[in-house]
Amino acid sequence: MRAWWATALVPALAVGGWLIGRVPPWWYPPCLFHEFTGLHCPGCGSARALHAVVHGDFGAVLGYNALVAAVLPLLAAWAAVAWWRGVRHDAPPWVPPYGWALVALVVVVGFGVLRNLPWSPFDRLAPSARIEAARQPFE
């Protein structure tokens, strides 16, 4: 059964990537956290960053969400190992060790704090200028 799920994951990711690549960025909804608070959450710009990944615009990925640019290769490697272990009928590493989850939580919260600081170089982590440009495609 694990091999079936592991193998079904590959076309599901391909279809998801195709959909992200087909939907124009100006159709993406705004971040509600940003709309209500004026602050950028750690995920602000991540959908647009994934759209840029699908189109191969890696400079835009850094501009939208640098955390996505840093974490995506790690997630891809982890998914490849999980897929391979699932196909081989080993126990897939779906749950990371407790220490990794704690480190990930600290990194995500830290990124959320740093991207809202108004000083250079932290102000470059905020995606607002790129997102506003993506919302106005016909100008």
XYZ file of N, CA and C in Angstrom:
417
model
N 0.817 -1.198 0.000
C 0.000 0.000 0.000
C 0.863 1.265 0.000
N 1.997 1.244 0.716
C 2.855 2.420 0.749
C 3.407 2.749 -0.618
N 3.741 1.739 -1.400
C 4.294 1.985 -2.737
C 3.268 2.702 -3.603
N 1.993 2.364 -3.467
C 0.954 3.021 -4.253
C 0.871 4.496 -3.899
N 0.880 4.821 -2.596
C 0.800 6.214 -2.181
C 2.035 6.987 -2.595
N 3.187 6.348 -2.461
C 4.431 7.025 -2.836
C 4.463 7.306 -4.327
N 3.976 6.376 -5.129
C 3.977 6.564 -6.574
C 2.892 7.557 -7.002
N 1.770 7.587 -6.316
C 0.703 8.539 -6.645
C 1.109 9.974 -6.300
N 2.082 10.133 -5.416
C 2.520 11.462 -5.028
C 3.184 12.207 -6.183
N 3.896 11.499 -7.036
C 4.631 12.139 -8.131
C 3.680 12.823 -9.116
N 2.668 12.138 -9.657
C 1.763 12.867 -10.561
C 0.938 13.938 -9.846
N 0.645 13.730 -8.565
C -0.098 14.759 -7.830
C 0.731 16.033 -7.721
N 2.022 15.901 -7.449
C 2.892 17.073 -7.402
C 3.035 17.713 -8.777
N 3.079 16.902 -9.819
C 3.176 17.442 -11.179
C 1.922 18.246 -11.528
N 0.751 17.723 -11.194
C -0.502 18.443 -11.467
C -0.560 19.719 -10.632
N -0.138 19.642 -9.370
C -0.115 20.844 -8.528
C 0.811 21.905 -9.089
N 1.985 21.495 -9.546
C 2.914 22.446 -10.166
C 2.342 23.054 -11.431
N 1.662 22.229 -12.226
C 1.045 22.735 -13.455
C -0.026 23.769 -13.125
N -0.858 23.485 -12.105
C -1.908 24.432 -11.719
C -1.323 25.736 -11.199
N -0.287 25.641 -10.367
C 0.350 26.859 -9.851
C 0.939 27.667 -10.990
N 1.486 26.995 -11.972
C 2.070 27.689 -13.113
C 1.042 28.314 -14.045
N -0.160 27.762 -14.077
C -1.199 28.269 -14.977
C -1.996 29.433 -14.395
N -2.129 29.496 -13.080
C -2.922 30.562 -12.451
C -2.049 31.812 -12.356
N -2.475 32.914 -12.936
C -1.682 34.149 -12.884
C -1.559 34.659 -11.452
N -0.409 35.238 -11.104
C -0.197 35.692 -9.727
C -1.192 36.740 -9.251
N -1.747 37.524 -10.145
C -2.683 38.553 -9.683
C -4.022 37.951 -9.272
N -4.240 36.650 -9.505
C -5.450 35.990 -9.030
C -5.293 35.462 -7.615
N -4.069 35.420 -7.113
C -3.849 34.894 -5.766
C -4.447 35.848 -4.754
N -5.099 35.319 -3.738
C -5.699 36.214 -2.730
C -4.615 36.853 -1.878
N -4.899 38.030 -1.336
C -3.917 38.665 -0.445
C -3.865 37.909 0.886
N -2.770 38.076 1.581
C -2.594 37.472 2.909
C -3.499 38.203 3.900
N -4.369 37.469 4.561
C -5.286 38.101 5.514
C -4.544 38.667 6.720
N -3.492 38.000 7.158
C -2.695 38.519 8.272
C -2.118 39.880 7.908
N -1.607 40.009 6.690
C -1.051 41.285 6.241
C -2.146 42.336 6.067
N -3.288 41.927 5.570
C -4.391 42.874 5.367
C -4.874 43.463 6.699
N -4.922 42.621 7.752
C -5.450 43.088 9.028
C -4.413 43.777 9.899
N -3.141 43.353 9.819
C -2.130 43.892 10.728
C -1.121 44.809 10.048
N -0.964 44.684 8.739
C 0.069 45.433 8.039
C 1.435 44.781 8.133
N 1.530 43.661 8.843
C 2.775 42.917 8.984
C 2.801 41.755 7.999
N 3.989 41.298 7.686
C 4.135 40.151 6.784
C 4.313 38.886 7.602
N 3.462 37.900 7.363
C 3.622 36.610 8.023
C 4.753 35.851 7.314
N 5.260 34.761 7.900
C 6.334 34.019 7.246
C 5.925 33.437 5.890
N 4.640 33.281 5.647
C 4.181 32.711 4.387
C 3.804 33.723 3.327
N 3.824 35.012 3.659
C 3.467 36.036 2.673
C 4.349 35.919 1.440
N 3.728 35.821 0.296
C 4.459 35.738 -0.961
C 4.841 34.329 -1.363
N 4.494 33.319 -0.556
C 4.942 31.966 -0.876
C 4.224 31.386 -2.099
N 2.957 31.698 -2.296
C 2.269 31.197 -3.491
C 2.869 31.816 -4.750
N 3.167 33.093 -4.694
C 3.808 33.743 -5.838
C 5.228 33.231 -6.033
N 5.909 32.892 -4.931
C 7.249 32.308 -5.035
C 7.185 30.943 -5.713
N 6.184 30.129 -5.378
C 6.039 28.826 -6.038
C 5.705 29.000 -7.518
N 4.915 30.015 -7.836
C 4.624 30.319 -9.238
C 5.922 30.676 -9.972
N 6.775 31.452 -9.328
C 8.055 31.824 -9.935
C 8.972 30.608 -10.077
N 8.925 29.668 -9.124
C 9.725 28.438 -9.235
C 9.300 27.645 -10.462
N 7.991 27.510 -10.651
C 7.482 26.754 -11.800
C 7.941 27.391 -13.108
N 8.046 28.711 -13.134
C 8.460 29.407 -14.349
C 9.971 29.637 -14.425
N 10.708 29.159 -13.426
C 12.161 29.249 -13.462
C 12.728 30.622 -13.150
N 11.951 31.500 -12.555
C 12.408 32.852 -12.208
C 12.872 32.856 -10.748
N 14.090 32.374 -10.514
C 14.561 32.183 -9.151
C 14.907 33.495 -8.452
N 15.181 34.548 -9.194
C 15.359 35.860 -8.581
C 14.066 36.349 -7.959
N 12.960 36.088 -8.626
C 11.656 36.476 -8.085
C 11.307 35.650 -6.857
N 11.746 34.397 -6.829
C 11.485 33.564 -5.653
C 12.104 34.209 -4.420
N 13.331 34.670 -4.540
C 13.984 35.348 -3.416
C 13.256 36.624 -3.045
N 12.734 37.330 -4.023
C 12.032 38.574 -3.748
C 10.683 38.366 -3.090
N 9.990 37.315 -3.454
C 8.680 37.056 -2.866
C 8.793 36.468 -1.465
N 9.592 35.405 -1.320
C 9.727 34.752 -0.025
C 11.045 33.992 -0.004
N 12.032 34.551 0.680
C 13.365 33.944 0.739
C 13.348 32.626 1.497
N 12.410 32.450 2.403
C 12.320 31.195 3.143
C 11.932 30.048 2.209
N 11.060 30.315 1.256
C 10.697 29.294 0.269
C 11.927 28.892 -0.534
N 12.728 29.876 -0.935
C 13.940 29.592 -1.701
C 14.916 28.747 -0.904
N 14.972 28.949 0.402
C 15.897 28.191 1.244
C 15.377 26.798 1.568
N 14.077 26.668 1.755
C 13.511 25.407 2.232
C 13.124 24.466 1.095
N 12.791 24.992 -0.066
C 12.312 24.151 -1.154
C 13.291 23.047 -1.564
N 14.595 23.318 -1.700
C 15.504 22.204 -2.022
C 15.546 21.140 -0.925
N 15.452 21.558 0.331
C 15.434 20.585 1.425
C 14.176 19.735 1.400
N 13.037 20.367 1.141
C 11.786 19.613 1.039
C 11.790 18.661 -0.152
N 12.379 19.098 -1.263
C 12.454 18.238 -2.442
C 13.318 17.007 -2.155
N 14.439 17.200 -1.480
C 15.297 16.061 -1.135
C 14.599 15.130 -0.155
N 13.917 15.701 0.830
C 13.195 14.889 1.798
C 12.066 14.094 1.121
N 11.358 14.738 0.193
C 10.282 14.050 -0.524
C 10.834 12.937 -1.405
N 11.984 13.158 -2.030
C 12.588 12.119 -2.865
C 12.985 10.910 -2.021
N 13.559 11.154 -0.857
C 13.930 10.045 0.033
C 12.681 9.328 0.528
N 11.652 10.074 0.887
C 10.406 9.459 1.350
C 9.770 8.631 0.241
N 9.794 9.155 -0.983
C 9.240 8.401 -2.113
C 10.032 7.113 -2.326
N 11.351 7.211 -2.306
C 12.181 6.036 -2.540
C 11.975 4.986 -1.451
N 11.893 5.421 -0.211
C 11.657 4.467 0.879
C 10.264 3.874 0.796
N 9.297 4.653 0.335
C 7.951 4.120 0.173
C 7.864 3.086 -0.931
N 8.582 3.324 -2.022
C 8.598 2.364 -3.123
C 9.296 1.077 -2.691
N 10.328 1.201 -1.870
C 11.064 0.034 -1.396
C 10.370 -0.639 -0.222
N 9.244 -0.154 0.215
C 8.455 -0.692 1.326
C 9.155 -0.552 2.667
N 10.048 0.415 2.792
C 10.614 0.747 4.093
C 9.667 1.710 4.788
N 9.934 1.982 6.032
C 9.116 2.963 6.753
C 9.471 4.358 6.243
N 8.525 5.084 5.614
C 8.851 6.422 5.103
C 9.044 7.408 6.249
N 9.972 8.326 6.089
C 10.222 9.311 7.155
C 9.235 10.471 7.100
N 7.968 10.185 7.338
C 6.959 11.244 7.251
C 7.042 12.209 8.423
N 7.450 11.727 9.585
C 7.497 12.577 10.772
C 8.962 12.851 11.105
N 9.375 14.120 11.027
C 10.764 14.432 11.393
C 10.958 14.284 12.898
N 12.186 14.105 13.328
C 12.436 14.036 14.778
C 12.000 15.321 15.473
N 11.728 15.224 16.749
C 11.218 16.355 17.521
C 12.150 17.559 17.428
N 13.429 17.348 17.483
C 14.379 18.455 17.430
C 14.290 19.227 16.126
N 14.058 18.544 15.013
C 13.940 19.208 13.714
C 12.696 20.083 13.665
N 11.623 19.582 14.238
C 10.392 20.368 14.247
C 10.578 21.640 15.069
N 11.300 21.538 16.169
C 11.553 22.706 16.997
C 12.442 23.718 16.269
N 13.469 23.232 15.572
C 14.335 24.115 14.787
C 13.527 24.788 13.681
N 12.671 24.029 13.005
C 11.843 24.601 11.942
C 10.920 25.684 12.492
N 10.345 25.455 13.647
C 9.472 26.449 14.264
C 10.243 27.727 14.592
N 11.436 27.586 15.140
C 12.257 28.756 15.467
C 12.642 29.511 14.203
N 12.993 28.789 13.137
C 13.385 29.437 11.878
C 12.202 30.195 11.276
N 11.030 29.577 11.253
C 9.857 30.222 10.659
C 9.444 31.458 11.461
N 9.408 31.346 12.778
C 9.040 32.497 13.606
C 10.102 33.590 13.484
N 11.379 33.184 13.498
C 12.456 34.166 13.343
C 12.390 34.883 12.012
N 12.102 34.144 10.947
C 11.954 34.763 9.631
C 10.788 35.743 9.625
N 9.687 35.365 10.272
C 8.533 36.261 10.350
C 8.850 37.554 11.082
N 9.660 37.465 12.118
C 10.049 38.675 12.861
C 11.020 39.516 12.035
N 12.044 38.872 11.467
C 13.069 39.611 10.724
C 12.515 40.330 9.502
N 11.553 39.713 8.807
C 11.055 40.350 7.584
C 10.184 41.569 7.857
N 9.832 41.788 9.114
C 9.042 42.968 9.472
C 9.872 44.085 10.080
N 11.180 43.876 10.231
C 12.044 44.939 10.742
C 12.277 45.965 9.633
N 12.233 47.257 9.966
C 12.318 48.285 8.921
C 13.730 48.645 8.483
N 14.756 47.974 8.982
C 16.137 48.335 8.666
C 16.698 47.415 7.595
N 17.681 47.960 6.876
C 18.393 47.154 5.887
C 19.316 46.196 6.627
N 19.466 44.995 6.236
C 18.996 44.275 5.063
C 17.654 43.577 5.267
N 17.069 43.711 6.477
C 15.852 42.969 6.780
C 14.650 43.469 5.980
N 14.638 44.748 5.605
C 13.505 45.280 4.848
C 13.401 44.640 3.466
N 14.485 44.045 2.986
C 14.437 43.361 1.684
C 13.735 42.014 1.751
N 13.478 41.506 2.946
C 12.767 40.237 3.099
C 11.263 40.404 2.916
N 10.759 41.632 2.991
C 9.326 41.886 2.825
C 8.962 41.857 1.345
N 7.891 41.160 0.980
C 7.548 41.008 -0.430
C 6.621 42.063 -0.995
N 6.297 43.104 -0.257
C 5.197 43.993 -0.642
C 5.376 44.650 -2.005
N 6.556 45.113 -2.356
C 6.729 45.803 -3.642
C 6.513 44.847 -4.807
N 7.022 43.650 -4.710
C 6.838 42.669 -5.787
C 5.381 42.221 -5.887
N 4.718 42.063 -4.750
C 3.328 41.612 -4.778
C 2.436 42.694 -5.371
N 2.671 43.939 -5.021
C 1.875 45.020 -5.606
C 2.074 45.082 -7.112
N 3.290 44.850 -7.587
C 3.544 44.838 -9.026
C 2.826 43.658 -9.686
N 2.758 42.526 -8.991
C 2.086 41.350 -9.567
C 0.573 41.506 -9.564
N 0.038 42.344 -8.708
C -1.414 42.552 -8.665
C -1.894 43.444 -9.790
N -1.001 44.176 -10.428
C -1.388 45.108 -11.477
C -0.741 44.693 -12.792
N -1.241 43.642 -13.442
C -0.570 43.090 -14.611
C -0.755 43.904 -15.875
N -1.749 44.772 -15.904
C -2.070 45.457 -17.164
C -1.540 46.878 -17.221
N -0.715 47.270 -16.273
C -0.188 48.639 -16.271
C 1.184 48.663 -16.899
